[in-house]
Amino acid sequence: TSASGDFYQDLGNLIGVDVTSASMGFKVINTRGFNSTSPVRSVQFIDGLDNQAPGLNFPIGNLVGASELDIDNIELISGPASALYGPNAMQGVISITTKDPFVHKGLSAKVKAGSRNLLEGHFRYASTIDKKERIALKFSFSQIQAEDWEADDPLANRYGDILIEDMNLSAI
């Protein structure tokens, strides 16, 4: 459990870690002083599997990651040790381990609400399905909806001296 809105944002409380919010659901973790909104030089694993977005070739925060209820631990590796994970790990490695269904059994649910019409729900169920406890199943589900910030300031939304409203976007 973290004191901030979500566990991913809470990683920013660690020394040498910057978290940039590109939107409500897309947070970028940067280490080693390379702060940007593009996490192209970091690697994220969930249970040992690379969590890059197909086609983008970089992790997109926890947008398609593990449910908050299903996270057992998070390890953040920065500095020279991240070199063991390849050239894309220059800004670090985020290794997320989910809960083992043999150890963490049962039903759990969580609901969050907040400003900007935020409504977030998490659900997790895990159990063994045989008497010898050799086979287990786990269901994990997360849903988030909110009204993200919109760039609707006509003074800030200019392309040169042209207001975006005046541009003929169909010609582009």
GROMACS .gro file of C-alpha atoms in nm:
model
  172
    1THR     CA    1   0.000   0.000   0.000
    2SER     CA    2   0.133   0.339  -0.093
    3ALA     CA    3   0.057   0.688   0.031
    4SER     CA    4   0.015   0.828  -0.320
    5GLY     CA    5  -0.266   0.762  -0.567
    6ASP     CA    6  -0.110   0.445  -0.702
    7PHE     CA    7   0.195   0.228  -0.646
    8TYR     CA    8   0.358   0.338  -0.971
    9GLN     CA    9   0.351   0.704  -0.868
   10ASP     CA   10   0.488   0.605  -0.526
   11LEU     CA   11   0.813   0.485  -0.686
   12GLY     CA   12   0.895   0.856  -0.729
   13ASN     CA   13   0.957   0.872  -0.352
   14LEU     CA   14   1.273   0.664  -0.396
   15ILE     CA   15   1.606   0.848  -0.411
   16GLY     CA   16   1.718   0.915  -0.769
   17VAL     CA   17   1.384   0.825  -0.926
   18ASP     CA   18   1.167   1.071  -1.116
   19VAL     CA   19   0.811   0.989  -1.220
   20THR     CA   20   0.665   1.193  -1.503
   21SER     CA   21   0.290   1.181  -1.560
   22ALA     CA   22   0.223   1.191  -1.932
   23SER     CA   23  -0.147   1.137  -1.855
   24MET     CA   24  -0.358   0.990  -1.576
   25GLY     CA   25  -0.286   0.635  -1.682
   26PHE     CA   26   0.059   0.672  -1.834
   27LYS     CA   27   0.342   0.736  -1.591
   28VAL     CA   28   0.708   0.727  -1.694
   29ILE     CA   29   0.982   0.623  -1.452
   30ASN     CA   30   1.325   0.775  -1.507
   31THR     CA   31   1.646   0.714  -1.318
   32ARG     CA   32   2.003   0.835  -1.357
   33GLY     CA   33   1.897   1.194  -1.440
   34PHE     CA   34   1.750   1.127  -1.785
   35ASN     CA   35   1.404   1.270  -1.724
   36SER     CA   36   1.171   1.273  -2.024
   37THR     CA   37   0.818   1.169  -2.116
   38SER     CA   38   0.945   0.883  -2.333
   39PRO     CA   39   1.059   0.570  -2.146
   40VAL     CA   40   1.253   0.430  -2.442
   41ARG     CA   41   1.563   0.359  -2.231
   42SER     CA   42   1.402   0.164  -1.948
   43VAL     CA   43   1.282  -0.194  -1.925
   44GLN     CA   44   0.982  -0.324  -1.732
   45PHE     CA   45   0.923  -0.688  -1.645
   46ILE     CA   46   0.613  -0.848  -1.497
   47ASP     CA   47   0.692  -1.193  -1.358
   48GLY     CA   48   1.005  -1.202  -1.574
   49LEU     CA   49   0.829  -1.113  -1.900
   50ASP     CA   50   0.912  -0.793  -2.087
   51ASN     CA   51   0.614  -0.556  -2.075
   52GLN     CA   52   0.682  -0.346  -2.384
   53ALA     CA   53   0.386  -0.223  -2.581
   54PRO     CA   54   0.378  -0.397  -2.921
   55GLY     CA   55   0.467  -0.155  -3.196
   56LEU     CA   56   0.594   0.112  -2.956
   57ASN     CA   57   0.888  -0.093  -2.825
   58PHE     CA   58   0.890   0.069  -2.482
   59PRO     CA   59   0.700   0.008  -2.159
   60ILE     CA   60   0.395   0.231  -2.114
   61GLY     CA   61   0.398   0.247  -1.738
   62ASN     CA   62   0.134   0.037  -1.574
   63LEU     CA   63  -0.126   0.105  -1.843
   64VAL     CA   64  -0.120  -0.263  -1.945
   65GLY     CA   65   0.057  -0.391  -1.636
   66ALA     CA   66  -0.042  -0.585  -1.330
   67SER     CA   67  -0.344  -0.504  -1.117
   68GLU     CA   68  -0.261  -0.317  -0.798
   69LEU     CA   69  -0.419  -0.594  -0.588
   70ASP     CA   70  -0.207  -0.862  -0.753
   71ILE     CA   71   0.136  -0.707  -0.691
   72ASP     CA   72   0.362  -0.885  -0.445
   73ASN     CA   73   0.675  -0.670  -0.483
   74ILE     CA   74   0.854  -0.426  -0.712
   75GLU     CA   75   1.228  -0.409  -0.761
   76LEU     CA   76   1.383  -0.103  -0.925
   77ILE     CA   77   1.733  -0.155  -1.063
   78SER     CA   78   1.934   0.146  -1.177
   79GLY     CA   79   2.298   0.213  -1.239
   80PRO     CA   80   2.554  -0.037  -1.366
   81ALA     CA   81   2.348  -0.342  -1.258
   82SER     CA   82   2.083  -0.255  -1.518
   83ALA     CA   83   2.337  -0.328  -1.795
   84LEU     CA   84   2.272  -0.700  -1.740
   85TYR     CA   85   1.926  -0.647  -1.895
   86GLY     CA   86   2.048  -0.515  -2.231
   87PRO     CA   87   2.096  -0.181  -2.406
   88ASN     CA   88   1.739  -0.059  -2.350
   89ALA     CA   89   1.791  -0.066  -1.972
   90MET     CA   90   2.008   0.247  -1.966
   91GLN     CA   91   1.756   0.428  -1.743
   92GLY     CA   92   1.686   0.126  -1.528
   93VAL     CA   93   1.476  -0.185  -1.485
   94ILE     CA   94   1.138  -0.211  -1.313
   95SER     CA   95   1.073  -0.572  -1.214
   96ILE     CA   96   0.722  -0.640  -1.085
   97THR     CA   97   0.635  -0.974  -0.924
   98THR     CA   98   0.270  -1.071  -0.886
   99LYS     CA   99   0.122  -1.271  -0.602
  100ASP     CA  100   0.154  -1.649  -0.613
  101PRO     CA  101  -0.195  -1.809  -0.623
  102PHE     CA  102  -0.069  -2.098  -0.405
  103VAL     CA  103   0.030  -1.856  -0.127
  104HIS     CA  104  -0.216  -1.564  -0.164
  105LYS     CA  105  -0.555  -1.735  -0.196
  106GLY     CA  106  -0.898  -1.577  -0.174
  107LEU     CA  107  -1.108  -1.294  -0.307
  108SER     CA  108  -1.016  -0.927  -0.283
  109ALA     CA  109  -1.158  -0.610  -0.432
  110LYS     CA  110  -1.075  -0.241  -0.417
  111VAL     CA  111  -1.251   0.073  -0.543
  112LYS     CA  112  -1.105   0.423  -0.569
  113ALA     CA  113  -1.274   0.749  -0.663
  114GLY     CA  114  -1.138   1.098  -0.697
  115SER     CA  115  -1.133   1.427  -0.881
  116ARG     CA  116  -1.173   1.450  -1.261
  117ASN     CA  117  -1.444   1.182  -1.232
  118LEU     CA  118  -1.187   0.915  -1.143
  119LEU     CA  119  -1.335   0.573  -1.082
  120GLU     CA  120  -1.099   0.280  -1.045
  121GLY     CA  121  -1.180  -0.079  -0.958
  122HIS     CA  122  -0.964  -0.385  -0.890
  123PHE     CA  123  -1.066  -0.746  -0.845
  124ARG     CA  124  -0.855  -1.055  -0.771
  125TYR     CA  125  -0.943  -1.416  -0.703
  126ALA     CA  126  -0.697  -1.703  -0.650
  127SER     CA  127  -0.742  -2.063  -0.538
  128THR     CA  128  -0.606  -2.412  -0.577
  129ILE     CA  129  -0.833  -2.644  -0.771
  130ASP     CA  130  -0.713  -2.990  -0.667
  131LYS     CA  131  -0.683  -3.160  -0.328
  132LYS     CA  132  -0.305  -3.196  -0.345
  133GLU     CA  133  -0.273  -2.823  -0.423
  134ARG     CA  134  -0.063  -2.873  -0.735
  135ILE     CA  135  -0.287  -2.673  -0.970
  136ALA     CA  136  -0.403  -2.319  -0.904
  137LEU     CA  137  -0.589  -2.048  -1.088
  138LYS     CA  138  -0.585  -1.674  -1.059
  139PHE     CA  139  -0.813  -1.405  -1.204
  140SER     CA  140  -0.711  -1.042  -1.186
  141PHE     CA  141  -0.903  -0.749  -1.332
  142SER     CA  142  -0.857  -0.371  -1.325
  143GLN     CA  143  -1.062  -0.090  -1.474
  144ILE     CA  144  -0.998   0.283  -1.464
  145GLN     CA  145  -1.194   0.570  -1.607
  146ALA     CA  146  -1.140   0.941  -1.565
  147GLU     CA  147  -1.149   1.270  -1.749
  148ASP     CA  148  -0.788   1.345  -1.830
  149TRP     CA  149  -0.654   1.694  -1.875
  150GLU     CA  150  -0.747   1.854  -2.208
  151ALA     CA  151  -0.535   2.106  -2.395
  152ASP     CA  152  -0.815   2.354  -2.464
  153ASP     CA  153  -0.640   2.685  -2.388
  154PRO     CA  154  -0.641   2.884  -2.717
  155LEU     CA  155  -0.342   3.094  -2.607
  156ALA     CA  156  -0.123   2.792  -2.536
  157ASN     CA  157  -0.242   2.589  -2.837
  158ARG     CA  158  -0.072   2.775  -3.117
  159TYR     CA  159   0.131   2.651  -3.405
  160GLY     CA  160   0.348   2.951  -3.474
  161ASP     CA  161   0.100   3.240  -3.496
  162ILE     CA  162  -0.194   3.022  -3.603
  163LEU     CA  163  -0.462   2.911  -3.362
  164ILE     CA  164  -0.531   2.539  -3.390
  165GLU     CA  165  -0.902   2.615  -3.437
  166ASP     CA  166  -0.819   2.814  -3.751
  167MET     CA  167  -0.611   2.536  -3.907
  168ASN     CA  168  -0.772   2.314  -4.167
  169LEU     CA  169  -0.675   1.979  -4.018
  170SER     CA  170  -0.836   1.780  -4.298
  171ALA     CA  171  -0.565   1.911  -4.535
  172ILE     CA  172  -0.289   1.763  -4.322
   0.00000   0.00000   0.00000
